[in-house]
């Protein structure tokens, strides 16, 4: 059973767990678990691991349009090496500082495989949900896509310095807060653009029609993609980019673009049904946890 199947199994008992984070009386809370064999390629520094682990949870806070307040991490490794531990905490702390949050500690234990479980907290009285997209809205993304796919190619090529740099991303917390008065639906792109569109379509009971040429591609993708089809797979299906995918009334695009300090790209329109790219059905393909 993969993660999505497990979540569907639990949905009836956990109705508040359908968005990127849970909201309890204005408190936004989310948690993630990362493992060395599946999430930290050979060459990943402990500094990068600390940054990326905490930033992944902070990205969920961003997707809810919340102000980030704090994060904690449970750290397990075969040995508690002083240098590795200090580097991890420094990365975690600096990821929090990048979005105005505090890293406030966590838990330590020995474990057979380097594993990190992170929790991030935020605050908002008006969270962004996945369920408000309406036909006639436009669908947009922040930044550019394919960064993490390029990072993995860089790790594979032995370009570890560049790979670590690409693996460290700034969670889009400020963008999420700026979107809060305008966006009709939002989530982060951790599962990939294509899968995010399908998830938004399911939650909002709508469809999408996007244009491939409009999808913003991270500069590093062109350095590692084998051909145009591979570039498309890296940008649309790989995931783990942690950009925001969201919908807006068409008339709000200009105001939102002015409010953001990062690029906003309109990639398509909200429709009544179906998820299409250049008039062809877009597969519900992307990153899947625990895929069996």
PDB file of C-alpha atoms in Angstrom:
ATOM      1  CA  UNK A   1       0.000   0.000   0.000  1.00  0.00           C
ATOM      2  CA  UNK A   2       1.448   3.402  -0.965  1.00  0.00           C
ATOM      3  CA  UNK A   3       1.000   6.643   0.967  1.00  0.00           C
ATOM      4  CA  UNK A   4      -2.003   7.854  -1.041  1.00  0.00           C
ATOM      5  CA  UNK A   5      -3.852   4.574  -0.567  1.00  0.00           C
ATOM      6  CA  UNK A   6      -3.114   4.669   3.148  1.00  0.00           C
ATOM      7  CA  UNK A   7      -4.409   8.228   3.406  1.00  0.00           C
ATOM      8  CA  UNK A   8      -7.619   7.285   1.619  1.00  0.00           C
ATOM      9  CA  UNK A   9      -8.031   4.396   4.043  1.00  0.00           C
ATOM     10  CA  UNK A  10      -7.737   6.776   7.007  1.00  0.00           C
ATOM     11  CA  UNK A  11      -9.702   9.686   5.524  1.00  0.00           C
ATOM     12  CA  UNK A  12     -13.009   8.813   7.204  1.00  0.00           C
ATOM     13  CA  UNK A  13     -11.389   8.779  10.635  1.00  0.00           C
ATOM     14  CA  UNK A  14      -9.169  11.832   9.993  1.00  0.00           C
ATOM     15  CA  UNK A  15     -11.307  14.374   8.130  1.00  0.00           C
ATOM     16  CA  UNK A  16      -8.993  17.289   9.000  1.00  0.00           C
ATOM     17  CA  UNK A  17      -5.958  15.678   7.376  1.00  0.00           C
ATOM     18  CA  UNK A  18      -6.794  16.328   3.713  1.00  0.00           C
ATOM     19  CA  UNK A  19      -4.828  19.532   3.177  1.00  0.00           C
ATOM     20  CA  UNK A  20      -1.103  20.233   3.461  1.00  0.00           C
ATOM     21  CA  UNK A  21      -1.411  20.771   7.218  1.00  0.00           C
ATOM     22  CA  UNK A  22      -4.004  20.564   9.974  1.00  0.00           C
ATOM     23  CA  UNK A  23      -5.500  23.733  11.456  1.00  0.00           C
ATOM     24  CA  UNK A  24      -6.642  23.745  15.082  1.00  0.00           C
ATOM     25  CA  UNK A  25      -8.000  27.052  16.425  1.00  0.00           C
ATOM     26  CA  UNK A  26      -5.682  29.025  14.173  1.00  0.00           C
ATOM     27  CA  UNK A  27      -2.661  26.812  14.878  1.00  0.00           C
ATOM     28  CA  UNK A  28      -1.226  25.153  11.763  1.00  0.00           C
ATOM     29  CA  UNK A  29       0.666  21.911  12.390  1.00  0.00           C
ATOM     30  CA  UNK A  30       2.335  19.458  10.025  1.00  0.00           C
ATOM     31  CA  UNK A  31       4.857  16.624  10.284  1.00  0.00           C
ATOM     32  CA  UNK A  32       7.128  14.731   7.873  1.00  0.00           C
ATOM     33  CA  UNK A  33       9.557  11.806   8.024  1.00  0.00           C
ATOM     34  CA  UNK A  34      12.663  11.470   5.853  1.00  0.00           C
ATOM     35  CA  UNK A  35      15.069   8.521   5.534  1.00  0.00           C
ATOM     36  CA  UNK A  36      18.627   8.292   4.292  1.00  0.00           C
ATOM     37  CA  UNK A  37      17.970   5.576   1.687  1.00  0.00           C
ATOM     38  CA  UNK A  38      14.969   7.307   0.116  1.00  0.00           C
ATOM     39  CA  UNK A  39      15.462  11.034   0.756  1.00  0.00           C
ATOM     40  CA  UNK A  40      19.167  11.823   1.249  1.00  0.00           C
ATOM     41  CA  UNK A  41      21.338  10.663  -1.661  1.00  0.00           C
ATOM     42  CA  UNK A  42      24.991   9.773  -1.157  1.00  0.00           C
ATOM     43  CA  UNK A  43      26.823  13.077  -0.839  1.00  0.00           C
ATOM     44  CA  UNK A  44      24.086  14.899   1.079  1.00  0.00           C
ATOM     45  CA  UNK A  45      25.697  16.806   3.932  1.00  0.00           C
ATOM     46  CA  UNK A  46      24.139  16.817   7.377  1.00  0.00           C
ATOM     47  CA  UNK A  47      23.768  20.590   7.007  1.00  0.00           C
ATOM     48  CA  UNK A  48      21.697  20.090   3.859  1.00  0.00           C
ATOM     49  CA  UNK A  49      19.728  17.283   5.524  1.00  0.00           C
ATOM     50  CA  UNK A  50      18.830  19.542   8.437  1.00  0.00           C
ATOM     51  CA  UNK A  51      17.822  22.374   6.136  1.00  0.00           C
ATOM     52  CA  UNK A  52      15.799  20.203   3.766  1.00  0.00           C
ATOM     53  CA  UNK A  53      14.028  18.179   6.454  1.00  0.00           C
ATOM     54  CA  UNK A  54      12.776  21.242   8.303  1.00  0.00           C
ATOM     55  CA  UNK A  55      12.071  23.162   5.091  1.00  0.00           C
ATOM     56  CA  UNK A  56       9.839  20.351   3.813  1.00  0.00           C
ATOM     57  CA  UNK A  57       7.525  20.789   6.793  1.00  0.00           C
ATOM     58  CA  UNK A  58       7.697  24.586   6.578  1.00  0.00           C
ATOM     59  CA  UNK A  59       6.583  24.257   2.956  1.00  0.00           C
ATOM     60  CA  UNK A  60       3.314  22.731   4.186  1.00  0.00           C
ATOM     61  CA  UNK A  61       2.851  25.754   6.444  1.00  0.00           C
ATOM     62  CA  UNK A  62       3.454  27.973   3.411  1.00  0.00           C
ATOM     63  CA  UNK A  63       0.829  26.109   1.386  1.00  0.00           C
ATOM     64  CA  UNK A  64      -1.763  26.932   4.054  1.00  0.00           C
ATOM     65  CA  UNK A  65      -0.982  30.644   3.777  1.00  0.00           C
ATOM     66  CA  UNK A  66       0.199  30.693   7.395  1.00  0.00           C
ATOM     67  CA  UNK A  67       2.912  32.627   9.176  1.00  0.00           C
ATOM     68  CA  UNK A  68       5.608  30.145  10.227  1.00  0.00           C
ATOM     69  CA  UNK A  69       6.434  30.186  13.920  1.00  0.00           C
ATOM     70  CA  UNK A  70       8.604  27.206  14.874  1.00  0.00           C
ATOM     71  CA  UNK A  71       9.926  23.766  13.978  1.00  0.00           C
ATOM     72  CA  UNK A  72      11.309  20.741  15.821  1.00  0.00           C
ATOM     73  CA  UNK A  73      13.028  17.570  14.634  1.00  0.00           C
ATOM     74  CA  UNK A  74      13.515  14.042  15.937  1.00  0.00           C
ATOM     75  CA  UNK A  75      16.972  12.904  14.810  1.00  0.00           C
ATOM     76  CA  UNK A  76      18.020   9.277  14.673  1.00  0.00           C
ATOM     77  CA  UNK A  77      21.321   7.901  13.354  1.00  0.00           C
ATOM     78  CA  UNK A  78      23.539   4.841  13.875  1.00  0.00           C
ATOM     79  CA  UNK A  79      25.895   7.027  15.949  1.00  0.00           C
ATOM     80  CA  UNK A  80      25.485  10.506  17.372  1.00  0.00           C
ATOM     81  CA  UNK A  81      28.511  12.113  15.761  1.00  0.00           C
ATOM     82  CA  UNK A  82      29.243  15.586  17.147  1.00  0.00           C
ATOM     83  CA  UNK A  83      30.125  17.214  13.829  1.00  0.00           C
ATOM     84  CA  UNK A  84      27.162  15.700  11.985  1.00  0.00           C
ATOM     85  CA  UNK A  85      24.757  16.674  14.749  1.00  0.00           C
ATOM     86  CA  UNK A  86      26.003  20.259  14.906  1.00  0.00           C
ATOM     87  CA  UNK A  87      25.816  20.573  11.114  1.00  0.00           C
ATOM     88  CA  UNK A  88      22.271  19.198  11.072  1.00  0.00           C
ATOM     89  CA  UNK A  89      21.083  21.646  13.714  1.00  0.00           C
ATOM     90  CA  UNK A  90      22.777  24.549  11.930  1.00  0.00           C
ATOM     91  CA  UNK A  91      20.973  23.670   8.704  1.00  0.00           C
ATOM     92  CA  UNK A  92      17.649  23.283  10.482  1.00  0.00           C
ATOM     93  CA  UNK A  93      18.092  26.569  12.314  1.00  0.00           C
ATOM     94  CA  UNK A  94      19.058  28.499   9.190  1.00  0.00           C
ATOM     95  CA  UNK A  95      16.116  27.101   7.217  1.00  0.00           C
ATOM     96  CA  UNK A  96      13.823  28.396   9.966  1.00  0.00           C
ATOM     97  CA  UNK A  97      15.569  31.771  10.064  1.00  0.00           C
ATOM     98  CA  UNK A  98      15.044  32.129   6.295  1.00  0.00           C
ATOM     99  CA  UNK A  99      11.273  32.282   6.872  1.00  0.00           C
ATOM    100  CA  UNK A 100      11.175  34.080  10.206  1.00  0.00           C
ATOM    101  CA  UNK A 101      10.577  30.969  12.327  1.00  0.00           C
ATOM    102  CA  UNK A 102      12.486  29.498  15.272  1.00  0.00           C
ATOM    103  CA  UNK A 103      14.116  26.088  15.473  1.00  0.00           C
ATOM    104  CA  UNK A 104      13.364  25.001  19.023  1.00  0.00           C
ATOM    105  CA  UNK A 105      14.907  21.542  19.357  1.00  0.00           C
ATOM    106  CA  UNK A 106      13.434  18.066  19.258  1.00  0.00           C
ATOM    107  CA  UNK A 107      14.614  14.580  20.166  1.00  0.00           C
ATOM    108  CA  UNK A 108      17.718  12.411  19.679  1.00  0.00           C
ATOM    109  CA  UNK A 109      18.145   8.652  19.448  1.00  0.00           C
ATOM    110  CA  UNK A 110      20.324   6.022  17.823  1.00  0.00           C
ATOM    111  CA  UNK A 111      18.748   4.252  14.860  1.00  0.00           C
ATOM    112  CA  UNK A 112      19.864   1.775  12.221  1.00  0.00           C
ATOM    113  CA  UNK A 113      19.363   4.303   9.410  1.00  0.00           C
ATOM    114  CA  UNK A 114      19.703   8.084   9.475  1.00  0.00           C
ATOM    115  CA  UNK A 115      16.076   9.200   9.867  1.00  0.00           C
ATOM    116  CA  UNK A 116      14.516  12.559  10.625  1.00  0.00           C
ATOM    117  CA  UNK A 117      10.948  13.377  11.656  1.00  0.00           C
ATOM    118  CA  UNK A 118      10.139  17.093  11.593  1.00  0.00           C
ATOM    119  CA  UNK A 119       7.164  19.109  12.795  1.00  0.00           C
ATOM    120  CA  UNK A 120       6.473  22.708  11.825  1.00  0.00           C
ATOM    121  CA  UNK A 121       4.006  25.130  13.353  1.00  0.00           C
ATOM    122  CA  UNK A 122       2.324  28.209  11.938  1.00  0.00           C
ATOM    123  CA  UNK A 123      -0.572  30.545  12.570  1.00  0.00           C
ATOM    124  CA  UNK A 124      -3.485  31.805  10.510  1.00  0.00           C
ATOM    125  CA  UNK A 125      -7.174  32.451  11.004  1.00  0.00           C
ATOM    126  CA  UNK A 126      -7.851  32.161   7.264  1.00  0.00           C
ATOM    127  CA  UNK A 127      -6.012  29.099   5.933  1.00  0.00           C
ATOM    128  CA  UNK A 128      -5.703  28.370   2.247  1.00  0.00           C
ATOM    129  CA  UNK A 129      -7.306  25.037   1.341  1.00  0.00           C
ATOM    130  CA  UNK A 130      -7.228  22.794  -1.696  1.00  0.00           C
ATOM    131  CA  UNK A 131     -10.974  22.911  -2.161  1.00  0.00           C
ATOM    132  CA  UNK A 132     -11.846  26.404  -3.439  1.00  0.00           C
ATOM    133  CA  UNK A 133     -10.811  26.454  -7.109  1.00  0.00           C
ATOM    134  CA  UNK A 134     -13.601  27.591  -9.445  1.00  0.00           C
ATOM    135  CA  UNK A 135     -13.925  27.351 -13.248  1.00  0.00           C
ATOM    136  CA  UNK A 136     -12.797  30.668 -14.655  1.00  0.00           C
ATOM    137  CA  UNK A 137      -9.884  30.979 -12.219  1.00  0.00           C
ATOM    138  CA  UNK A 138      -6.314  30.650 -13.462  1.00  0.00           C
ATOM    139  CA  UNK A 139      -3.781  28.168 -12.088  1.00  0.00           C
ATOM    140  CA  UNK A 140      -0.308  29.430 -11.195  1.00  0.00           C
ATOM    141  CA  UNK A 141       3.004  28.304  -9.740  1.00  0.00           C
ATOM    142  CA  UNK A 142       5.736  30.112  -7.871  1.00  0.00           C
ATOM    143  CA  UNK A 143       9.371  29.951  -8.875  1.00  0.00           C
ATOM    144  CA  UNK A 144      10.534  27.273 -11.295  1.00  0.00           C
ATOM    145  CA  UNK A 145      10.156  23.497 -11.369  1.00  0.00           C
ATOM    146  CA  UNK A 146      12.646  20.655 -11.632  1.00  0.00           C
ATOM    147  CA  UNK A 147      15.154  21.835  -9.028  1.00  0.00           C
ATOM    148  CA  UNK A 148      15.142  18.635  -6.969  1.00  0.00           C
ATOM    149  CA  UNK A 149      15.258  16.403 -10.036  1.00  0.00           C
ATOM    150  CA  UNK A 150      18.331  18.319 -11.191  1.00  0.00           C
ATOM    151  CA  UNK A 151      19.833  17.927  -7.706  1.00  0.00           C
ATOM    152  CA  UNK A 152      19.515  14.139  -7.910  1.00  0.00           C
ATOM    153  CA  UNK A 153      21.182  14.132 -11.317  1.00  0.00           C
ATOM    154  CA  UNK A 154      23.968  16.268  -9.827  1.00  0.00           C
ATOM    155  CA  UNK A 155      24.404  13.818  -6.939  1.00  0.00           C
ATOM    156  CA  UNK A 156      24.557  10.937  -9.424  1.00  0.00           C
ATOM    157  CA  UNK A 157      27.184  12.818 -11.448  1.00  0.00           C
ATOM    158  CA  UNK A 158      29.314  13.420  -8.371  1.00  0.00           C
ATOM    159  CA  UNK A 159      28.669  17.177  -8.466  1.00  0.00           C
ATOM    160  CA  UNK A 160      28.033  17.174  -4.736  1.00  0.00           C
ATOM    161  CA  UNK A 161      28.548  20.873  -4.037  1.00  0.00           C
ATOM    162  CA  UNK A 162      26.020  21.870  -6.658  1.00  0.00           C
ATOM    163  CA  UNK A 163      23.681  19.071  -5.665  1.00  0.00           C
ATOM    164  CA  UNK A 164      23.633  20.171  -2.038  1.00  0.00           C
ATOM    165  CA  UNK A 165      23.013  23.766  -3.090  1.00  0.00           C
ATOM    166  CA  UNK A 166      20.062  22.710  -5.268  1.00  0.00           C
ATOM    167  CA  UNK A 167      18.706  20.489  -2.493  1.00  0.00           C
ATOM    168  CA  UNK A 168      18.426  23.456  -0.115  1.00  0.00           C
ATOM    169  CA  UNK A 169      15.329  25.476  -0.973  1.00  0.00           C
ATOM    170  CA  UNK A 170      13.605  28.398   0.747  1.00  0.00           C
ATOM    171  CA  UNK A 171      10.039  27.501   1.772  1.00  0.00           C
ATOM    172  CA  UNK A 172       7.533  29.860   0.153  1.00  0.00           C
ATOM    173  CA  UNK A 173       6.119  31.113   3.453  1.00  0.00           C
ATOM    174  CA  UNK A 174       6.155  34.789   2.481  1.00  0.00           C
ATOM    175  CA  UNK A 175       4.445  33.950  -0.802  1.00  0.00           C
ATOM    176  CA  UNK A 176       1.787  31.909   0.979  1.00  0.00           C
ATOM    177  CA  UNK A 177       1.001  34.810   3.306  1.00  0.00           C
ATOM    178  CA  UNK A 178       0.787  37.182   0.334  1.00  0.00           C
ATOM    179  CA  UNK A 179      -1.563  34.765  -1.444  1.00  0.00           C
ATOM    180  CA  UNK A 180      -3.897  34.449   1.530  1.00  0.00           C
ATOM    181  CA  UNK A 181      -6.259  37.313   0.585  1.00  0.00           C
ATOM    182  CA  UNK A 182      -6.471  36.237  -3.050  1.00  0.00           C
ATOM    183  CA  UNK A 183      -5.929  32.513  -3.727  1.00  0.00           C
ATOM    184  CA  UNK A 184      -8.956  30.272  -4.044  1.00  0.00           C
ATOM    185  CA  UNK A 185      -7.016  27.014  -3.578  1.00  0.00           C
ATOM    186  CA  UNK A 186      -3.395  26.096  -2.904  1.00  0.00           C
ATOM    187  CA  UNK A 187      -0.938  23.328  -2.085  1.00  0.00           C
ATOM    188  CA  UNK A 188       2.787  22.765  -2.427  1.00  0.00           C
ATOM    189  CA  UNK A 189       4.321  20.850  -5.312  1.00  0.00           C
ATOM    190  CA  UNK A 190       6.068  18.179  -3.246  1.00  0.00           C
ATOM    191  CA  UNK A 191       4.351  15.439  -5.279  1.00  0.00           C
ATOM    192  CA  UNK A 192       4.986  17.162  -8.625  1.00  0.00           C
ATOM    193  CA  UNK A 193       2.984  19.572 -10.761  1.00  0.00           C
ATOM    194  CA  UNK A 194       0.895  16.905 -12.508  1.00  0.00           C
ATOM    195  CA  UNK A 195      -0.118  15.128  -9.308  1.00  0.00           C
ATOM    196  CA  UNK A 196      -0.756  18.456  -7.552  1.00  0.00           C
ATOM    197  CA  UNK A 197      -3.204  19.432 -10.279  1.00  0.00           C
ATOM    198  CA  UNK A 198      -5.037  16.136  -9.902  1.00  0.00           C
ATOM    199  CA  UNK A 199      -5.193  16.562  -6.128  1.00  0.00           C
ATOM    200  CA  UNK A 200      -6.524  20.105  -6.446  1.00  0.00           C
ATOM    201  CA  UNK A 201      -9.046  18.945  -9.044  1.00  0.00           C
ATOM    202  CA  UNK A 202     -10.299  16.194  -6.727  1.00  0.00           C
ATOM    203  CA  UNK A 203     -10.559  18.521  -3.734  1.00  0.00           C
ATOM    204  CA  UNK A 204     -12.242  21.343  -5.677  1.00  0.00           C
ATOM    205  CA  UNK A 205     -14.387  19.180  -7.986  1.00  0.00           C
ATOM    206  CA  UNK A 206     -13.046  20.947 -11.041  1.00  0.00           C
ATOM    207  CA  UNK A 207     -10.612  20.445 -13.907  1.00  0.00           C
ATOM    208  CA  UNK A 208      -7.509  22.117 -15.294  1.00  0.00           C
ATOM    209  CA  UNK A 209      -6.135  22.920 -18.712  1.00  0.00           C
ATOM    210  CA  UNK A 210      -2.459  23.896 -18.756  1.00  0.00           C
ATOM    211  CA  UNK A 211       0.066  24.723 -21.462  1.00  0.00           C
ATOM    212  CA  UNK A 212       3.415  22.931 -21.467  1.00  0.00           C
ATOM    213  CA  UNK A 213       5.239  25.975 -22.839  1.00  0.00           C
ATOM    214  CA  UNK A 214       4.025  28.038 -19.890  1.00  0.00           C
ATOM    215  CA  UNK A 215       5.519  25.745 -17.211  1.00  0.00           C
ATOM    216  CA  UNK A 216       8.600  27.464 -15.716  1.00  0.00           C
ATOM    217  CA  UNK A 217      11.706  25.258 -15.853  1.00  0.00           C
ATOM    218  CA  UNK A 218      14.565  25.660 -13.370  1.00  0.00           C
ATOM    219  CA  UNK A 219      17.845  26.596 -15.076  1.00  0.00           C
ATOM    220  CA  UNK A 220      19.629  23.517 -13.678  1.00  0.00           C
ATOM    221  CA  UNK A 221      17.226  21.161 -15.460  1.00  0.00           C
ATOM    222  CA  UNK A 222      18.678  21.995 -18.859  1.00  0.00           C
ATOM    223  CA  UNK A 223      22.129  20.995 -17.608  1.00  0.00           C
ATOM    224  CA  UNK A 224      21.025  17.462 -16.722  1.00  0.00           C
ATOM    225  CA  UNK A 225      18.003  16.599 -18.894  1.00  0.00           C
ATOM    226  CA  UNK A 226      18.729  14.059 -21.622  1.00  0.00           C
ATOM    227  CA  UNK A 227      16.107  15.340 -24.074  1.00  0.00           C
ATOM    228  CA  UNK A 228      12.870  17.386 -24.137  1.00  0.00           C
ATOM    229  CA  UNK A 229      10.774  14.482 -22.849  1.00  0.00           C
ATOM    230  CA  UNK A 230      13.173  13.986 -19.953  1.00  0.00           C
ATOM    231  CA  UNK A 231      13.037  17.718 -19.178  1.00  0.00           C
ATOM    232  CA  UNK A 232       9.252  17.532 -19.043  1.00  0.00           C
ATOM    233  CA  UNK A 233       9.392  14.559 -16.691  1.00  0.00           C
ATOM    234  CA  UNK A 234      11.834  16.380 -14.405  1.00  0.00           C
ATOM    235  CA  UNK A 235       9.649  19.484 -14.206  1.00  0.00           C
ATOM    236  CA  UNK A 236       6.127  18.038 -14.121  1.00  0.00           C
ATOM    237  CA  UNK A 237       6.316  14.551 -12.627  1.00  0.00           C
ATOM    238  CA  UNK A 238       9.320  14.275 -10.322  1.00  0.00           C
ATOM    239  CA  UNK A 239       8.146  16.539  -7.495  1.00  0.00           C
ATOM    240  CA  UNK A 240       9.982  17.496  -4.302  1.00  0.00           C
ATOM    241  CA  UNK A 241      10.349  21.089  -5.557  1.00  0.00           C
ATOM    242  CA  UNK A 242       8.222  22.612  -2.781  1.00  0.00           C
ATOM    243  CA  UNK A 243       6.912  25.460  -4.907  1.00  0.00           C
ATOM    244  CA  UNK A 244       3.285  26.575  -4.499  1.00  0.00           C
ATOM    245  CA  UNK A 245       0.585  25.523  -6.961  1.00  0.00           C
ATOM    246  CA  UNK A 246      -2.510  27.698  -6.576  1.00  0.00           C
ATOM    247  CA  UNK A 247      -5.556  29.190  -8.240  1.00  0.00           C
ATOM    248  CA  UNK A 248      -6.566  32.834  -8.486  1.00  0.00           C
ATOM    249  CA  UNK A 249      -9.378  34.870  -9.987  1.00  0.00           C
ATOM    250  CA  UNK A 250      -7.933  36.119 -13.273  1.00  0.00           C
ATOM    251  CA  UNK A 251      -8.340  39.713 -12.152  1.00  0.00           C
ATOM    252  CA  UNK A 252      -6.103  39.182  -9.107  1.00  0.00           C
ATOM    253  CA  UNK A 253      -2.976  38.051 -10.954  1.00  0.00           C
ATOM    254  CA  UNK A 254      -1.460  41.500 -11.329  1.00  0.00           C
ATOM    255  CA  UNK A 255      -1.952  42.420  -7.658  1.00  0.00           C
ATOM    256  CA  UNK A 256      -0.539  39.113  -6.447  1.00  0.00           C
ATOM    257  CA  UNK A 257       2.443  39.314  -8.768  1.00  0.00           C
ATOM    258  CA  UNK A 258       3.213  42.767  -7.362  1.00  0.00           C
ATOM    259  CA  UNK A 259       2.947  41.432  -3.805  1.00  0.00           C
ATOM    260  CA  UNK A 260       5.436  38.592  -4.354  1.00  0.00           C
ATOM    261  CA  UNK A 261       9.211  38.850  -4.299  1.00  0.00           C
ATOM    262  CA  UNK A 262       9.530  35.691  -6.432  1.00  0.00           C
ATOM    263  CA  UNK A 263       8.237  34.873  -9.917  1.00  0.00           C
ATOM    264  CA  UNK A 264       4.592  33.935 -10.423  1.00  0.00           C
ATOM    265  CA  UNK A 265       3.682  32.083 -13.624  1.00  0.00           C
ATOM    266  CA  UNK A 266       0.180  31.465 -14.946  1.00  0.00           C
ATOM    267  CA  UNK A 267       0.311  27.962 -16.429  1.00  0.00           C
ATOM    268  CA  UNK A 268      -3.354  27.441 -17.334  1.00  0.00           C
ATOM    269  CA  UNK A 269      -7.016  27.723 -16.451  1.00  0.00           C
ATOM    270  CA  UNK A 270      -9.482  26.093 -14.097  1.00  0.00           C
ATOM    271  CA  UNK A 271     -12.151  24.208 -16.036  1.00  0.00           C
ATOM    272  CA  UNK A 272     -15.150  22.113 -15.141  1.00  0.00           C
ATOM    273  CA  UNK A 273     -13.571  18.677 -15.514  1.00  0.00           C
ATOM    274  CA  UNK A 274     -10.516  16.771 -16.645  1.00  0.00           C
ATOM    275  CA  UNK A 275      -6.840  17.587 -16.233  1.00  0.00           C
ATOM    276  CA  UNK A 276      -5.293  18.403 -19.600  1.00  0.00           C
ATOM    277  CA  UNK A 277      -1.978  19.690 -20.900  1.00  0.00           C
ATOM    278  CA  UNK A 278      -2.077  21.057 -24.451  1.00  0.00           C
ATOM    279  CA  UNK A 279      -5.513  19.408 -24.838  1.00  0.00           C
ATOM    280  CA  UNK A 280      -4.127  15.948 -23.940  1.00  0.00           C
ATOM    281  CA  UNK A 281      -5.000  14.197 -20.653  1.00  0.00           C
ATOM    282  CA  UNK A 282      -2.253  14.804 -18.090  1.00  0.00           C
ATOM    283  CA  UNK A 283      -1.342  11.596 -16.226  1.00  0.00           C
ATOM    284  CA  UNK A 284      -1.763  11.533 -12.447  1.00  0.00           C
ATOM    285  CA  UNK A 285       1.918  10.776 -12.046  1.00  0.00           C
ATOM    286  CA  UNK A 286       4.389  12.076  -9.505  1.00  0.00           C
ATOM    287  CA  UNK A 287       6.260  11.360  -6.317  1.00  0.00           C
ATOM    288  CA  UNK A 288       4.753   8.522  -4.283  1.00  0.00           C
ATOM    289  CA  UNK A 289       5.860   7.569  -0.758  1.00  0.00           C
ATOM    290  CA  UNK A 290       6.031   3.870   0.131  1.00  0.00           C
ATOM    291  CA  UNK A 291       5.242   2.837  -3.428  1.00  0.00           C
ATOM    292  CA  UNK A 292       4.883  -0.927  -3.598  1.00  0.00           C
TER     293      UNK A 292
END
